[in-house]
Amino acid sequence: FGKCDETKKKFGEERLRRIQEVAVRMFKHFEEAIDKLSNVADRISSRIDKLAAAGVDVTAAKAQLEIAKTAVMSAKTALEDTKTKLTSTLTADNVGQGIKNMRGVLKGVEDALKKAREELRKTVDEIKKLKPPVSTTGTTTPASTGSTAPAQ
């Protein structure tokens, strides 16, 4: 029986190592997604600033952007909390329970990312509603020569 327990322990440790590798890959994936969402928020902010400089009322878009930025930060916080929880709950003695915990906790991060993405989409929709003011000085096109036939 001693050899059987030793084998179980060895397989448990190997399984734990693989689970930890999966967790690290998932963390990296989520971190990249958060970085992308942050970059999108920055680009949206730049667009809002350009519209504001053109004289457009961007109050609603700015408010929606703040909601989106808060959602991105919530996703980042959820990821950090998840990292802490998983490192403390994954042990070789209780691999099965660790997997269940990992799935539940990662689902929370995934949901937070979806919410952030949705809020950014709402911000873009808000920007699409905005129209720059029509310029009164407008540009004119040069008058044509009247002939549409190509020169030979």
PDB file of C-alpha atoms in Angstrom:
ATOM      1  CA  PHE A   1       0.000   0.000   0.000  1.00  0.00           C
ATOM      2  CA  GLY A   2       2.930   2.362   0.554  1.00  0.00           C
ATOM      3  CA  LYS A   3       3.846   2.260  -3.116  1.00  0.00           C
ATOM      4  CA  CYS A   4       0.215   2.949  -4.137  1.00  0.00           C
ATOM      5  CA  ASP A   5       0.064   6.044  -1.917  1.00  0.00           C
ATOM      6  CA  GLU A   6       3.378   7.208  -3.328  1.00  0.00           C
ATOM      7  CA  THR A   7       2.082   6.785  -6.895  1.00  0.00           C
ATOM      8  CA  LYS A   8      -1.134   8.647  -6.063  1.00  0.00           C
ATOM      9  CA  LYS A   9       0.879  11.488  -4.596  1.00  0.00           C
ATOM     10  CA  LYS A  10       3.124  11.612  -7.675  1.00  0.00           C
ATOM     11  CA  PHE A  11       0.136  11.743 -10.043  1.00  0.00           C
ATOM     12  CA  GLY A  12      -1.552  14.345  -7.862  1.00  0.00           C
ATOM     13  CA  GLU A  13       1.514  16.561  -8.013  1.00  0.00           C
ATOM     14  CA  GLU A  14       1.788  16.124 -11.792  1.00  0.00           C
ATOM     15  CA  ARG A  15      -1.885  16.959 -12.219  1.00  0.00           C
ATOM     16  CA  LEU A  16      -1.488  20.013 -10.008  1.00  0.00           C
ATOM     17  CA  ARG A  17       1.484  21.190 -12.084  1.00  0.00           C
ATOM     18  CA  ARG A  18      -0.550  20.914 -15.304  1.00  0.00           C
ATOM     19  CA  ILE A  19      -3.478  22.774 -13.741  1.00  0.00           C
ATOM     20  CA  GLN A  20      -1.156  25.538 -12.606  1.00  0.00           C
ATOM     21  CA  GLU A  21       0.233  25.801 -16.153  1.00  0.00           C
ATOM     22  CA  VAL A  22      -3.307  26.140 -17.522  1.00  0.00           C
ATOM     23  CA  ALA A  23      -4.061  28.796 -14.919  1.00  0.00           C
ATOM     24  CA  VAL A  24      -0.953  30.766 -15.895  1.00  0.00           C
ATOM     25  CA  ARG A  25      -1.975  30.647 -19.577  1.00  0.00           C
ATOM     26  CA  MET A  26      -5.485  31.795 -18.681  1.00  0.00           C
ATOM     27  CA  PHE A  27      -4.113  34.641 -16.562  1.00  0.00           C
ATOM     28  CA  LYS A  28      -1.894  35.737 -19.457  1.00  0.00           C
ATOM     29  CA  HIS A  29      -4.856  35.588 -21.852  1.00  0.00           C
ATOM     30  CA  PHE A  30      -7.016  37.674 -19.518  1.00  0.00           C
ATOM     31  CA  GLU A  31      -4.213  40.198 -18.944  1.00  0.00           C
ATOM     32  CA  GLU A  32      -3.822  40.632 -22.710  1.00  0.00           C
ATOM     33  CA  ALA A  33      -7.584  41.107 -23.077  1.00  0.00           C
ATOM     34  CA  ILE A  34      -7.577  43.755 -20.335  1.00  0.00           C
ATOM     35  CA  ASP A  35      -4.650  45.538 -22.016  1.00  0.00           C
ATOM     36  CA  LYS A  36      -6.519  45.539 -25.336  1.00  0.00           C
ATOM     37  CA  LEU A  37      -9.645  46.932 -23.700  1.00  0.00           C
ATOM     38  CA  SER A  38      -7.567  49.642 -22.001  1.00  0.00           C
ATOM     39  CA  ASN A  39      -6.031  50.580 -25.348  1.00  0.00           C
ATOM     40  CA  VAL A  40      -9.476  50.739 -26.948  1.00  0.00           C
ATOM     41  CA  ALA A  41     -10.666  52.991 -24.115  1.00  0.00           C
ATOM     42  CA  ASP A  42      -7.681  55.287 -24.721  1.00  0.00           C
ATOM     43  CA  ARG A  43      -8.444  55.464 -28.457  1.00  0.00           C
ATOM     44  CA  ILE A  44     -12.090  56.202 -27.739  1.00  0.00           C
ATOM     45  CA  SER A  45     -11.035  58.942 -25.322  1.00  0.00           C
ATOM     46  CA  SER A  46      -8.851  60.455 -28.029  1.00  0.00           C
ATOM     47  CA  ARG A  47     -11.774  60.411 -30.458  1.00  0.00           C
ATOM     48  CA  ILE A  48     -14.034  62.081 -27.906  1.00  0.00           C
ATOM     49  CA  ASP A  49     -11.399  64.784 -27.351  1.00  0.00           C
ATOM     50  CA  LYS A  50     -11.228  65.432 -31.114  1.00  0.00           C
ATOM     51  CA  LEU A  51     -15.000  65.740 -31.300  1.00  0.00           C
ATOM     52  CA  ALA A  52     -15.014  68.093 -28.315  1.00  0.00           C
ATOM     53  CA  ALA A  53     -12.365  70.237 -30.006  1.00  0.00           C
ATOM     54  CA  ALA A  54     -14.632  70.392 -33.070  1.00  0.00           C
ATOM     55  CA  GLY A  55     -17.386  71.860 -30.906  1.00  0.00           C
ATOM     56  CA  VAL A  56     -19.515  68.749 -30.408  1.00  0.00           C
ATOM     57  CA  ASP A  57     -21.310  68.179 -27.100  1.00  0.00           C
ATOM     58  CA  VAL A  58     -19.627  64.991 -25.852  1.00  0.00           C
ATOM     59  CA  THR A  59     -21.046  64.928 -22.328  1.00  0.00           C
ATOM     60  CA  ALA A  60     -22.961  61.653 -22.769  1.00  0.00           C
ATOM     61  CA  ALA A  61     -20.037  59.953 -24.510  1.00  0.00           C
ATOM     62  CA  LYS A  62     -17.630  61.003 -21.749  1.00  0.00           C
ATOM     63  CA  ALA A  63     -19.988  59.698 -19.075  1.00  0.00           C
ATOM     64  CA  GLN A  64     -20.326  56.364 -20.890  1.00  0.00           C
ATOM     65  CA  LEU A  65     -16.544  56.172 -21.309  1.00  0.00           C
ATOM     66  CA  GLU A  66     -16.087  56.597 -17.550  1.00  0.00           C
ATOM     67  CA  ILE A  67     -18.496  53.711 -16.977  1.00  0.00           C
ATOM     68  CA  ALA A  68     -16.495  51.615 -19.450  1.00  0.00           C
ATOM     69  CA  LYS A  69     -13.166  52.505 -17.815  1.00  0.00           C
ATOM     70  CA  THR A  70     -14.601  51.520 -14.430  1.00  0.00           C
ATOM     71  CA  ALA A  71     -15.682  48.176 -15.905  1.00  0.00           C
ATOM     72  CA  VAL A  72     -12.158  47.598 -17.281  1.00  0.00           C
ATOM     73  CA  MET A  73     -10.689  48.355 -13.851  1.00  0.00           C
ATOM     74  CA  SER A  74     -13.194  45.964 -12.251  1.00  0.00           C
ATOM     75  CA  ALA A  75     -12.042  43.237 -14.630  1.00  0.00           C
ATOM     76  CA  LYS A  76      -8.428  43.955 -13.711  1.00  0.00           C
ATOM     77  CA  THR A  77      -9.266  43.799 -10.002  1.00  0.00           C
ATOM     78  CA  ALA A  78     -11.199  40.558 -10.503  1.00  0.00           C
ATOM     79  CA  LEU A  79      -8.169  39.040 -12.239  1.00  0.00           C
ATOM     80  CA  GLU A  80      -5.841  40.035  -9.406  1.00  0.00           C
ATOM     81  CA  ASP A  81      -8.258  38.599  -6.841  1.00  0.00           C
ATOM     82  CA  THR A  82      -8.483  35.409  -8.871  1.00  0.00           C
ATOM     83  CA  LYS A  83      -4.723  35.017  -8.948  1.00  0.00           C
ATOM     84  CA  THR A  84      -4.607  35.320  -5.171  1.00  0.00           C
ATOM     85  CA  LYS A  85      -7.464  32.860  -4.613  1.00  0.00           C
ATOM     86  CA  LEU A  86      -6.128  30.227  -6.978  1.00  0.00           C
ATOM     87  CA  THR A  87      -2.604  30.229  -5.649  1.00  0.00           C
ATOM     88  CA  SER A  88      -3.958  29.622  -2.170  1.00  0.00           C
ATOM     89  CA  THR A  89      -6.564  26.961  -3.083  1.00  0.00           C
ATOM     90  CA  LEU A  90      -4.597  24.804  -5.518  1.00  0.00           C
ATOM     91  CA  THR A  91      -2.803  22.111  -3.530  1.00  0.00           C
ATOM     92  CA  ALA A  92      -1.755  18.572  -4.412  1.00  0.00           C
ATOM     93  CA  ASP A  93      -3.993  17.212  -1.645  1.00  0.00           C
ATOM     94  CA  ASN A  94      -7.182  18.648  -3.088  1.00  0.00           C
ATOM     95  CA  VAL A  95      -6.737  18.903  -6.875  1.00  0.00           C
ATOM     96  CA  GLY A  96     -10.366  18.111  -7.732  1.00  0.00           C
ATOM     97  CA  GLN A  97     -11.746  20.852  -5.533  1.00  0.00           C
ATOM     98  CA  GLY A  98      -9.063  23.210  -6.858  1.00  0.00           C
ATOM     99  CA  ILE A  99     -10.279  22.643 -10.421  1.00  0.00           C
ATOM    100  CA  LYS A 100     -13.868  23.405  -9.441  1.00  0.00           C
ATOM    101  CA  ASN A 101     -12.749  26.577  -7.670  1.00  0.00           C
ATOM    102  CA  MET A 102     -10.634  27.604 -10.659  1.00  0.00           C
ATOM    103  CA  ARG A 103     -13.551  27.275 -13.081  1.00  0.00           C
ATOM    104  CA  GLY A 104     -15.854  29.323 -10.893  1.00  0.00           C
ATOM    105  CA  VAL A 105     -13.343  32.059 -10.210  1.00  0.00           C
ATOM    106  CA  LEU A 106     -12.221  32.326 -13.847  1.00  0.00           C
ATOM    107  CA  LYS A 107     -15.862  32.611 -14.883  1.00  0.00           C
ATOM    108  CA  GLY A 108     -16.081  35.744 -12.737  1.00  0.00           C
ATOM    109  CA  VAL A 109     -13.139  37.306 -14.581  1.00  0.00           C
ATOM    110  CA  GLU A 110     -14.624  36.327 -17.922  1.00  0.00           C
ATOM    111  CA  ASP A 111     -17.933  37.952 -16.997  1.00  0.00           C
ATOM    112  CA  ALA A 112     -16.144  41.131 -15.909  1.00  0.00           C
ATOM    113  CA  LEU A 113     -14.327  41.264 -19.263  1.00  0.00           C
ATOM    114  CA  LYS A 114     -17.586  40.806 -21.152  1.00  0.00           C
ATOM    115  CA  LYS A 115     -19.150  43.658 -19.185  1.00  0.00           C
ATOM    116  CA  ALA A 116     -16.178  45.925 -19.936  1.00  0.00           C
ATOM    117  CA  ARG A 117     -16.360  45.078 -23.640  1.00  0.00           C
ATOM    118  CA  GLU A 118     -20.095  45.776 -23.654  1.00  0.00           C
ATOM    119  CA  GLU A 119     -19.620  49.163 -21.976  1.00  0.00           C
ATOM    120  CA  LEU A 120     -16.966  50.116 -24.527  1.00  0.00           C
ATOM    121  CA  ARG A 121     -19.370  49.188 -27.323  1.00  0.00           C
ATOM    122  CA  LYS A 122     -22.011  51.409 -25.746  1.00  0.00           C
ATOM    123  CA  THR A 123     -19.465  54.236 -25.709  1.00  0.00           C
ATOM    124  CA  VAL A 124     -18.740  53.750 -29.408  1.00  0.00           C
ATOM    125  CA  ASP A 125     -22.486  53.758 -30.112  1.00  0.00           C
ATOM    126  CA  GLU A 126     -22.760  57.025 -28.185  1.00  0.00           C
ATOM    127  CA  ILE A 127     -19.959  58.528 -30.317  1.00  0.00           C
ATOM    128  CA  LYS A 128     -21.675  57.405 -33.522  1.00  0.00           C
ATOM    129  CA  LYS A 129     -24.707  59.464 -32.536  1.00  0.00           C
ATOM    130  CA  LEU A 130     -22.563  62.603 -32.389  1.00  0.00           C
ATOM    131  CA  LYS A 131     -22.177  64.700 -35.497  1.00  0.00           C
ATOM    132  CA  PRO A 132     -19.609  67.420 -35.932  1.00  0.00           C
ATOM    133  CA  PRO A 133     -21.111  70.823 -36.627  1.00  0.00           C
ATOM    134  CA  VAL A 134     -21.447  71.716 -40.275  1.00  0.00           C
ATOM    135  CA  SER A 135     -18.875  74.252 -41.334  1.00  0.00           C
ATOM    136  CA  THR A 136     -20.254  77.447 -42.856  1.00  0.00           C
ATOM    137  CA  THR A 137     -17.029  78.129 -44.757  1.00  0.00           C
ATOM    138  CA  GLY A 138     -17.158  74.726 -46.537  1.00  0.00           C
ATOM    139  CA  THR A 139     -14.948  73.878 -49.462  1.00  0.00           C
ATOM    140  CA  THR A 140     -16.008  74.091 -53.039  1.00  0.00           C
ATOM    141  CA  THR A 141     -15.019  71.878 -55.901  1.00  0.00           C
ATOM    142  CA  PRO A 142     -13.379  73.460 -58.939  1.00  0.00           C
ATOM    143  CA  ALA A 143     -15.701  74.034 -61.870  1.00  0.00           C
ATOM    144  CA  SER A 144     -15.357  71.487 -64.641  1.00  0.00           C
ATOM    145  CA  THR A 145     -14.415  72.450 -68.146  1.00  0.00           C
ATOM    146  CA  GLY A 146     -17.701  71.125 -69.443  1.00  0.00           C
ATOM    147  CA  SER A 147     -16.195  68.347 -71.508  1.00  0.00           C
ATOM    148  CA  THR A 148     -16.399  64.846 -70.147  1.00  0.00           C
ATOM    149  CA  ALA A 149     -14.648  63.168 -73.068  1.00  0.00           C
ATOM    150  CA  PRO A 150     -11.003  62.278 -72.556  1.00  0.00           C
ATOM    151  CA  ALA A 151      -8.436  64.364 -74.400  1.00  0.00           C
ATOM    152  CA  GLN A 152      -6.895  62.695 -77.470  1.00  0.00           C
TER     153      GLN A 152
END
